[in-house]
């Protein structure tokens, strides 16, 4: 079978039959219920400095976590740790963890890797608290493989949801809380192709001069030689005096937003969405359609001043873009 | 000291006050380290990009902490959080804002069930269900 440039045997995965998938799923089910390694002890007892670092960082002003008097007056009667901090007490810390063990979790991962399910994203975390832990508590954690789903396809790709269950225990062997943690191990969806170039404008004898000037970095405005009126987009006859004689002036490159739309659909692959499109009042008095540059839809406002810059979109096309004035 | 919300004043359908969390780079790094989570994607922009992320992202332990804070900001120090169940979505990147909103979906005795949404400019970062015993 052919190995593609992505390194993944696409034809293999496409040819995988339902029976193969079922057999693989059955094989994965063999890991469900197994405990992963020995209990992990928390490196430190539950302590005030760690509580302080976290509640200050998240701006949690609940006084029961740091203020003894307030905690005493509460239902807890003493200082307690935030319940949502449960997981932090047993976190591994900065030392890299070895991936080379041969426990059930590593074996399960190797099996998943063998089918190309190499990427991982966490999707759910469900904590239940038996009691709030308090400074001085010495915790430990046990982990078991709780469930492994059938093959599923999500926006990320195709893979299996793996749920582990962490139980947290105090020094007396009483459970203080538990957590279900769900990840998806998946085969990434095929990488998106590079963006195609922007669709070329429809150029004619009457407007190609305007695009040609942009290629040199110059934004021009057509001017009637009969009455001097400026006009845009370029066209052959003056709407005021019907003269077909014209020349052009160079735009100063300043203006303001007359109106705008933000396009979400239909998606043309050359552009990023949401895609704002502006109608800009140039200070000379004509209007021009263009995209903004370095701006999100939230930044846009009718009347907002812009400066206009000419940028190369691809070797054959340069266009004006509006940069919002500070 | 801040008084706690009595269960007698709460009914299903009540809305919790909104809370906007400006997602500064400092916040994302400080909370990751405060939860002992040293994965590079939570503090090293260069490595985060190398691993396919747009930038560093908030870690899950911190999302949980904000859900807890959001509940007790509203319910007060006597609230007893029994469970926090989160479903994760769009990452919290620096420079964005997470807007937290919530409502009471059920009241049973003193126990309120709260549905919480934390949304950033990309969509829902978190949808959480919390059971909390009120005073």
PDB file of N, CA, C and O in Angstrom, chain A residues 43 50 53-54 57-60 62 64 70 74-76 84 87-88 91-94 122-129 132 181, chain B residues 1 27 31 34-38 60-61 64-66 68-69 72 77-88 133-135:
ATOM      1  N   UNK A  43       2.990  15.793  46.524  1.00  0.00           N
ATOM      2  CA  UNK A  43       4.340  16.121  47.014  1.00  0.00           C
ATOM      3  C   UNK A  43       4.313  16.899  48.331  1.00  0.00           C
ATOM      4  O   UNK A  43       5.241  16.797  49.122  1.00  0.00           O
ATOM      5  N   UNK A  50       0.249  27.558  48.561  1.00  0.00           N
ATOM      6  CA  UNK A  50      -0.273  27.159  47.250  1.00  0.00           C
ATOM      7  C   UNK A  50      -1.688  27.688  47.036  1.00  0.00           C
ATOM      8  O   UNK A  50      -2.053  28.089  45.933  1.00  0.00           O
ATOM      9  N   UNK A  53      -1.329  31.419  46.127  1.00  0.00           N
ATOM     10  CA  UNK A  53      -0.894  31.659  44.740  1.00  0.00           C
ATOM     11  C   UNK A  53      -2.071  31.545  43.784  1.00  0.00           C
ATOM     12  O   UNK A  53      -2.245  32.367  42.889  1.00  0.00           O
ATOM     13  N   UNK A  54      -2.878  30.532  43.976  1.00  0.00           N
ATOM     14  CA  UNK A  54      -3.946  30.290  43.000  1.00  0.00           C
ATOM     15  C   UNK A  54      -5.109  31.263  43.173  1.00  0.00           C
ATOM     16  O   UNK A  54      -5.572  31.847  42.190  1.00  0.00           O
ATOM     17  N   UNK A  57      -4.223  34.568  41.848  1.00  0.00           N
ATOM     18  CA  UNK A  57      -4.110  34.609  40.387  1.00  0.00           C
ATOM     19  C   UNK A  57      -5.485  34.625  39.724  1.00  0.00           C
ATOM     20  O   UNK A  57      -5.672  35.305  38.716  1.00  0.00           O
ATOM     21  N   UNK A  58      -6.451  33.907  40.270  1.00  0.00           N
ATOM     22  CA  UNK A  58      -7.789  33.903  39.638  1.00  0.00           C
ATOM     23  C   UNK A  58      -8.703  34.981  40.235  1.00  0.00           C
ATOM     24  O   UNK A  58      -9.847  35.108  39.817  1.00  0.00           O
ATOM     25  N   UNK A  59      -8.187  35.754  41.191  1.00  0.00           N
ATOM     26  CA  UNK A  59      -8.989  36.842  41.760  1.00  0.00           C
ATOM     27  C   UNK A  59     -10.153  36.341  42.590  1.00  0.00           C
ATOM     28  O   UNK A  59     -11.188  36.995  42.693  1.00  0.00           O
ATOM     29  N   UNK A  60      -9.982  35.173  43.220  1.00  0.00           N
ATOM     30  CA  UNK A  60     -11.064  34.606  44.031  1.00  0.00           C
ATOM     31  C   UNK A  60     -10.981  35.196  45.435  1.00  0.00           C
ATOM     32  O   UNK A  60     -10.019  34.949  46.161  1.00  0.00           O
ATOM     33  N   UNK A  62     -13.156  34.763  47.932  1.00  0.00           N
ATOM     34  CA  UNK A  62     -13.874  34.021  48.974  1.00  0.00           C
ATOM     35  C   UNK A  62     -12.954  33.912  50.201  1.00  0.00           C
ATOM     36  O   UNK A  62     -11.872  33.319  50.127  1.00  0.00           O
ATOM     37  N   UNK A  64     -12.928  32.208  52.920  1.00  0.00           N
ATOM     38  CA  UNK A  64     -12.709  30.938  53.645  1.00  0.00           C
ATOM     39  C   UNK A  64     -11.414  30.251  53.247  1.00  0.00           C
ATOM     40  O   UNK A  64     -10.982  29.307  53.882  1.00  0.00           O
ATOM     41  N   UNK A  70     -12.830  34.519  59.105  1.00  0.00           N
ATOM     42  CA  UNK A  70     -13.977  34.341  58.212  1.00  0.00           C
ATOM     43  C   UNK A  70     -14.289  32.857  58.039  1.00  0.00           C
ATOM     44  O   UNK A  70     -15.451  32.441  58.016  1.00  0.00           O
ATOM     45  N   UNK A  74     -17.702  30.469  59.046  1.00  0.00           N
ATOM     46  CA  UNK A  74     -18.434  29.791  57.962  1.00  0.00           C
ATOM     47  C   UNK A  74     -18.793  28.375  58.386  1.00  0.00           C
ATOM     48  O   UNK A  74     -18.412  27.909  59.456  1.00  0.00           O
ATOM     49  N   UNK A  75     -19.515  27.678  57.522  1.00  0.00           N
ATOM     50  CA  UNK A  75     -19.926  26.306  57.816  1.00  0.00           C
ATOM     51  C   UNK A  75     -18.717  25.373  57.966  1.00  0.00           C
ATOM     52  O   UNK A  75     -18.817  24.310  58.549  1.00  0.00           O
ATOM     53  N   UNK A  76     -17.558  25.784  57.423  1.00  0.00           N
ATOM     54  CA  UNK A  76     -16.381  24.905  57.474  1.00  0.00           C
ATOM     55  C   UNK A  76     -15.682  24.960  58.833  1.00  0.00           C
ATOM     56  O   UNK A  76     -15.032  24.000  59.224  1.00  0.00           O
ATOM     57  N   UNK A  84     -12.219  23.242  43.716  1.00  0.00           N
ATOM     58  CA  UNK A  84     -11.804  23.054  42.321  1.00  0.00           C
ATOM     59  C   UNK A  84     -10.285  22.925  42.183  1.00  0.00           C
ATOM     60  O   UNK A  84      -9.778  22.658  41.108  1.00  0.00           O
ATOM     61  N   UNK A  87      -7.267  18.809  41.869  1.00  0.00           N
ATOM     62  CA  UNK A  87      -6.279  18.193  40.982  1.00  0.00           C
ATOM     63  C   UNK A  87      -4.873  18.735  41.219  1.00  0.00           C
ATOM     64  O   UNK A  87      -3.885  18.008  41.047  1.00  0.00           O
ATOM     65  N   UNK A  88      -4.788  20.025  41.600  1.00  0.00           N
ATOM     66  CA  UNK A  88      -3.474  20.678  41.709  1.00  0.00           C
ATOM     67  C   UNK A  88      -2.588  20.034  42.773  1.00  0.00           C
ATOM     68  O   UNK A  88      -1.364  20.015  42.637  1.00  0.00           O
ATOM     69  N   UNK A  91      -0.502  17.296  41.272  1.00  0.00           N
ATOM     70  CA  UNK A  91       0.130  17.515  39.963  1.00  0.00           C
ATOM     71  C   UNK A  91       1.599  17.127  40.026  1.00  0.00           C
ATOM     72  O   UNK A  91       2.279  17.316  41.032  1.00  0.00           O
ATOM     73  N   UNK A  92       2.069  16.636  38.887  1.00  0.00           N
ATOM     74  CA  UNK A  92       3.401  16.068  38.819  1.00  0.00           C
ATOM     75  C   UNK A  92       4.505  17.122  38.973  1.00  0.00           C
ATOM     76  O   UNK A  92       5.573  16.843  39.501  1.00  0.00           O
ATOM     77  N   UNK A  93       4.255  18.351  38.488  1.00  0.00           N
ATOM     78  CA  UNK A  93       5.276  19.401  38.598  1.00  0.00           C
ATOM     79  C   UNK A  93       6.155  19.476  37.361  1.00  0.00           C
ATOM     80  O   UNK A  93       5.818  18.950  36.306  1.00  0.00           O
ATOM     81  N   UNK A  94       7.291  20.136  37.509  1.00  0.00           N
ATOM     82  CA  UNK A  94       8.090  20.515  36.326  1.00  0.00           C
ATOM     83  C   UNK A  94       8.945  19.374  35.776  1.00  0.00           C
ATOM     84  O   UNK A  94       9.317  19.381  34.612  1.00  0.00           O
ATOM     85  N   UNK A 122      -8.215  17.382  25.501  1.00  0.00           N
ATOM     86  CA  UNK A 122      -9.119  17.113  26.622  1.00  0.00           C
ATOM     87  C   UNK A 122     -10.486  17.706  26.304  1.00  0.00           C
ATOM     88  O   UNK A 122     -10.581  18.807  25.772  1.00  0.00           O
ATOM     89  N   UNK A 123     -11.543  16.967  26.620  1.00  0.00           N
ATOM     90  CA  UNK A 123     -12.884  17.449  26.282  1.00  0.00           C
ATOM     91  C   UNK A 123     -13.769  17.679  27.505  1.00  0.00           C
ATOM     92  O   UNK A 123     -14.628  18.538  27.472  1.00  0.00           O
ATOM     93  N   UNK A 124     -13.600  16.876  28.553  1.00  0.00           N
ATOM     94  CA  UNK A 124     -14.479  16.999  29.719  1.00  0.00           C
ATOM     95  C   UNK A 124     -13.704  16.745  31.000  1.00  0.00           C
ATOM     96  O   UNK A 124     -12.776  15.946  31.016  1.00  0.00           O
ATOM     97  N   UNK A 125     -14.144  17.399  32.061  1.00  0.00           N
ATOM     98  CA  UNK A 125     -13.576  17.161  33.380  1.00  0.00           C
ATOM     99  C   UNK A 125     -14.723  17.279  34.377  1.00  0.00           C
ATOM    100  O   UNK A 125     -15.392  18.310  34.421  1.00  0.00           O
ATOM    101  N   UNK A 126     -14.974  16.209  35.106  1.00  0.00           N
ATOM    102  CA  UNK A 126     -16.108  16.206  36.033  1.00  0.00           C
ATOM    103  C   UNK A 126     -15.614  15.857  37.426  1.00  0.00           C
ATOM    104  O   UNK A 126     -15.122  14.753  37.649  1.00  0.00           O
ATOM    105  N   UNK A 127     -15.713  16.833  38.328  1.00  0.00           N
ATOM    106  CA  UNK A 127     -15.228  16.605  39.688  1.00  0.00           C
ATOM    107  C   UNK A 127     -16.407  16.531  40.656  1.00  0.00           C
ATOM    108  O   UNK A 127     -17.343  17.330  40.560  1.00  0.00           O
ATOM    109  N   UNK A 128     -16.322  15.585  41.577  1.00  0.00           N
ATOM    110  CA  UNK A 128     -17.314  15.473  42.657  1.00  0.00           C
ATOM    111  C   UNK A 128     -16.529  15.522  43.963  1.00  0.00           C
ATOM    112  O   UNK A 128     -15.480  14.874  44.088  1.00  0.00           O
ATOM    113  N   UNK A 129     -17.007  16.332  44.905  1.00  0.00           N
ATOM    114  CA  UNK A 129     -16.267  16.512  46.160  1.00  0.00           C
ATOM    115  C   UNK A 129     -16.989  15.811  47.305  1.00  0.00           C
ATOM    116  O   UNK A 129     -18.170  16.068  47.540  1.00  0.00           O
ATOM    117  N   UNK A 132     -14.415  19.219  51.494  1.00  0.00           N
ATOM    118  CA  UNK A 132     -13.368  20.187  51.165  1.00  0.00           C
ATOM    119  C   UNK A 132     -12.095  19.753  51.888  1.00  0.00           C
ATOM    120  O   UNK A 132     -12.144  19.373  53.061  1.00  0.00           O
ATOM    121  N   UNK A 181     -12.001  12.332  33.790  1.00  0.00           N
ATOM    122  CA  UNK A 181     -11.274  13.194  32.865  1.00  0.00           C
ATOM    123  C   UNK A 181     -11.319  12.547  31.488  1.00  0.00           C
ATOM    124  O   UNK A 181     -10.873  11.422  31.320  1.00  0.00           O
TER     125      UNK A 181
ATOM    126  N   UNK B   1     -17.878  40.941  56.798  1.00  0.00           N
ATOM    127  CA  UNK B   1     -17.672  39.818  55.882  1.00  0.00           C
ATOM    128  C   UNK B   1     -18.885  39.652  54.981  1.00  0.00           C
ATOM    129  O   UNK B   1     -20.015  39.910  55.373  1.00  0.00           O
ATOM    130  N   UNK B  27      -2.016  36.299  33.474  1.00  0.00           N
ATOM    131  CA  UNK B  27      -3.027  35.449  34.105  1.00  0.00           C
ATOM    132  C   UNK B  27      -2.845  33.989  33.668  1.00  0.00           C
ATOM    133  O   UNK B  27      -2.847  33.073  34.498  1.00  0.00           O
ATOM    134  N   UNK B  31      -1.600  31.327  36.518  1.00  0.00           N
ATOM    135  CA  UNK B  31      -2.540  30.297  36.978  1.00  0.00           C
ATOM    136  C   UNK B  31      -2.030  28.897  36.629  1.00  0.00           C
ATOM    137  O   UNK B  31      -2.216  27.962  37.406  1.00  0.00           O
ATOM    138  N   UNK B  34       0.568  28.220  39.221  1.00  0.00           N
ATOM    139  CA  UNK B  34      -0.049  28.075  40.549  1.00  0.00           C
ATOM    140  C   UNK B  34      -0.768  26.733  40.687  1.00  0.00           C
ATOM    141  O   UNK B  34      -0.994  26.265  41.801  1.00  0.00           O
ATOM    142  N   UNK B  35      -1.129  26.117  39.570  1.00  0.00           N
ATOM    143  CA  UNK B  35      -1.740  24.784  39.637  1.00  0.00           C
ATOM    144  C   UNK B  35      -0.712  23.684  39.336  1.00  0.00           C
ATOM    145  O   UNK B  35      -1.074  22.535  39.075  1.00  0.00           O
ATOM    146  N   UNK B  36       0.556  24.048  39.346  1.00  0.00           N
ATOM    147  CA  UNK B  36       1.658  23.109  39.105  1.00  0.00           C
ATOM    148  C   UNK B  36       1.587  22.454  37.730  1.00  0.00           C
ATOM    149  O   UNK B  36       2.018  21.324  37.536  1.00  0.00           O
ATOM    150  N   UNK B  37       1.040  23.186  36.764  1.00  0.00           N
ATOM    151  CA  UNK B  37       0.914  22.650  35.410  1.00  0.00           C
ATOM    152  C   UNK B  37       1.984  23.308  34.543  1.00  0.00           C
ATOM    153  O   UNK B  37       1.836  24.457  34.127  1.00  0.00           O
ATOM    154  N   UNK B  38       3.056  22.574  34.289  1.00  0.00           N
ATOM    155  CA  UNK B  38       4.215  23.133  33.583  1.00  0.00           C
ATOM    156  C   UNK B  38       4.245  22.736  32.110  1.00  0.00           C
ATOM    157  O   UNK B  38       5.282  22.838  31.464  1.00  0.00           O
ATOM    158  N   UNK B  60      -6.760  23.583  32.084  1.00  0.00           N
ATOM    159  CA  UNK B  60      -8.099  23.162  32.528  1.00  0.00           C
ATOM    160  C   UNK B  60      -8.285  23.411  34.021  1.00  0.00           C
ATOM    161  O   UNK B  60      -9.373  23.788  34.463  1.00  0.00           O
ATOM    162  N   UNK B  61      -7.228  23.221  34.811  1.00  0.00           N
ATOM    163  CA  UNK B  61      -7.364  23.426  36.252  1.00  0.00           C
ATOM    164  C   UNK B  61      -7.797  24.868  36.550  1.00  0.00           C
ATOM    165  O   UNK B  61      -8.524  25.125  37.508  1.00  0.00           O
ATOM    166  N   UNK B  64     -11.480  25.339  35.781  1.00  0.00           N
ATOM    167  CA  UNK B  64     -12.231  24.853  36.940  1.00  0.00           C
ATOM    168  C   UNK B  64     -12.232  25.891  38.061  1.00  0.00           C
ATOM    169  O   UNK B  64     -13.253  26.114  38.716  1.00  0.00           O
ATOM    170  N   UNK B  65     -11.067  26.514  38.288  1.00  0.00           N
ATOM    171  CA  UNK B  65     -10.971  27.503  39.366  1.00  0.00           C
ATOM    172  C   UNK B  65     -11.874  28.705  39.107  1.00  0.00           C
ATOM    173  O   UNK B  65     -12.462  29.259  40.037  1.00  0.00           O
ATOM    174  N   UNK B  66     -11.961  29.128  37.838  1.00  0.00           N
ATOM    175  CA  UNK B  66     -12.846  30.258  37.531  1.00  0.00           C
ATOM    176  C   UNK B  66     -14.314  29.868  37.707  1.00  0.00           C
ATOM    177  O   UNK B  66     -15.127  30.686  38.135  1.00  0.00           O
ATOM    178  N   UNK B  68     -15.390  27.746  39.918  1.00  0.00           N
ATOM    179  CA  UNK B  68     -15.586  27.779  41.368  1.00  0.00           C
ATOM    180  C   UNK B  68     -15.727  29.200  41.884  1.00  0.00           C
ATOM    181  O   UNK B  68     -16.622  29.510  42.674  1.00  0.00           O
ATOM    182  N   UNK B  69     -14.844  30.083  41.406  1.00  0.00           N
ATOM    183  CA  UNK B  69     -14.914  31.488  41.828  1.00  0.00           C
ATOM    184  C   UNK B  69     -16.249  32.106  41.425  1.00  0.00           C
ATOM    185  O   UNK B  69     -16.875  32.832  42.200  1.00  0.00           O
ATOM    186  N   UNK B  72     -18.983  31.088  43.943  1.00  0.00           N
ATOM    187  CA  UNK B  72     -18.959  31.655  45.300  1.00  0.00           C
ATOM    188  C   UNK B  72     -18.956  33.192  45.279  1.00  0.00           C
ATOM    189  O   UNK B  72     -19.349  33.805  46.254  1.00  0.00           O
ATOM    190  N   UNK B  77     -19.510  32.845  50.936  1.00  0.00           N
ATOM    191  CA  UNK B  77     -18.550  31.908  51.530  1.00  0.00           C
ATOM    192  C   UNK B  77     -19.190  30.649  52.124  1.00  0.00           C
ATOM    193  O   UNK B  77     -18.498  29.653  52.323  1.00  0.00           O
ATOM    194  N   UNK B  78     -20.488  30.687  52.407  1.00  0.00           N
ATOM    195  CA  UNK B  78     -21.098  29.496  52.995  1.00  0.00           C
ATOM    196  C   UNK B  78     -21.594  28.497  51.950  1.00  0.00           C
ATOM    197  O   UNK B  78     -22.122  27.447  52.299  1.00  0.00           O
ATOM    198  N   UNK B  79     -21.444  28.835  50.697  1.00  0.00           N
ATOM    199  CA  UNK B  79     -21.854  27.890  49.649  1.00  0.00           C
ATOM    200  C   UNK B  79     -20.932  26.677  49.688  1.00  0.00           C
ATOM    201  O   UNK B  79     -19.727  26.812  49.887  1.00  0.00           O
ATOM    202  N   UNK B  80     -21.523  25.499  49.518  1.00  0.00           N
ATOM    203  CA  UNK B  80     -20.734  24.265  49.524  1.00  0.00           C
ATOM    204  C   UNK B  80     -20.835  23.641  48.130  1.00  0.00           C
ATOM    205  O   UNK B  80     -21.887  23.145  47.743  1.00  0.00           O
ATOM    206  N   UNK B  81     -19.724  23.722  47.413  1.00  0.00           N
ATOM    207  CA  UNK B  81     -19.736  23.189  46.041  1.00  0.00           C
ATOM    208  C   UNK B  81     -19.626  21.667  46.112  1.00  0.00           C
ATOM    209  O   UNK B  81     -18.706  21.137  46.736  1.00  0.00           O
ATOM    210  N   UNK B  82     -20.584  20.991  45.510  1.00  0.00           N
ATOM    211  CA  UNK B  82     -20.573  19.514  45.563  1.00  0.00           C
ATOM    212  C   UNK B  82     -19.954  18.897  44.325  1.00  0.00           C
ATOM    213  O   UNK B  82     -19.318  17.863  44.399  1.00  0.00           O
ATOM    214  N   UNK B  83     -20.203  19.510  43.186  1.00  0.00           N
ATOM    215  CA  UNK B  83     -19.605  18.954  41.969  1.00  0.00           C
ATOM    216  C   UNK B  83     -19.466  20.044  40.913  1.00  0.00           C
ATOM    217  O   UNK B  83     -20.240  21.008  40.887  1.00  0.00           O
ATOM    218  N   UNK B  84     -18.466  19.890  40.065  1.00  0.00           N
ATOM    219  CA  UNK B  84     -18.204  20.800  38.950  1.00  0.00           C
ATOM    220  C   UNK B  84     -17.937  19.934  37.730  1.00  0.00           C
ATOM    221  O   UNK B  84     -16.979  19.157  37.717  1.00  0.00           O
ATOM    222  N   UNK B  85     -18.811  20.040  36.735  1.00  0.00           N
ATOM    223  CA  UNK B  85     -18.626  19.244  35.515  1.00  0.00           C
ATOM    224  C   UNK B  85     -18.448  20.198  34.342  1.00  0.00           C
ATOM    225  O   UNK B  85     -19.341  21.006  34.078  1.00  0.00           O
ATOM    226  N   UNK B  86     -17.308  20.130  33.693  1.00  0.00           N
ATOM    227  CA  UNK B  86     -17.048  21.069  32.598  1.00  0.00           C
ATOM    228  C   UNK B  86     -16.879  20.339  31.271  1.00  0.00           C
ATOM    229  O   UNK B  86     -16.329  19.243  31.211  1.00  0.00           O
ATOM    230  N   UNK B  87     -17.409  20.999  30.242  1.00  0.00           N
ATOM    231  CA  UNK B  87     -17.148  20.549  28.872  1.00  0.00           C
ATOM    232  C   UNK B  87     -16.330  21.652  28.210  1.00  0.00           C
ATOM    233  O   UNK B  87     -16.672  22.829  28.283  1.00  0.00           O
ATOM    234  N   UNK B  88     -15.218  21.261  27.602  1.00  0.00           N
ATOM    235  CA  UNK B  88     -14.265  22.257  27.100  1.00  0.00           C
ATOM    236  C   UNK B  88     -14.456  22.511  25.614  1.00  0.00           C
ATOM    237  O   UNK B  88     -14.781  21.600  24.852  1.00  0.00           O
ATOM    238  N   UNK B 133     -24.588  23.529  47.401  1.00  0.00           N
ATOM    239  CA  UNK B 133     -25.522  23.606  48.527  1.00  0.00           C
ATOM    240  C   UNK B 133     -25.453  25.013  49.102  1.00  0.00           C
ATOM    241  O   UNK B 133     -24.383  25.467  49.515  1.00  0.00           O
ATOM    242  N   UNK B 134     -26.581  25.697  49.121  1.00  0.00           N
ATOM    243  CA  UNK B 134     -26.613  27.080  49.609  1.00  0.00           C
ATOM    244  C   UNK B 134     -26.927  27.096  51.105  1.00  0.00           C
ATOM    245  O   UNK B 134     -27.376  26.098  51.670  1.00  0.00           O
ATOM    246  N   UNK B 135     -26.681  28.245  51.720  1.00  0.00           N
ATOM    247  CA  UNK B 135     -26.927  28.326  53.164  1.00  0.00           C
ATOM    248  C   UNK B 135     -28.412  28.550  53.434  1.00  0.00           C
ATOM    249  O   UNK B 135     -29.172  28.829  52.534  1.00  0.00           O
TER     250      UNK B 135
END
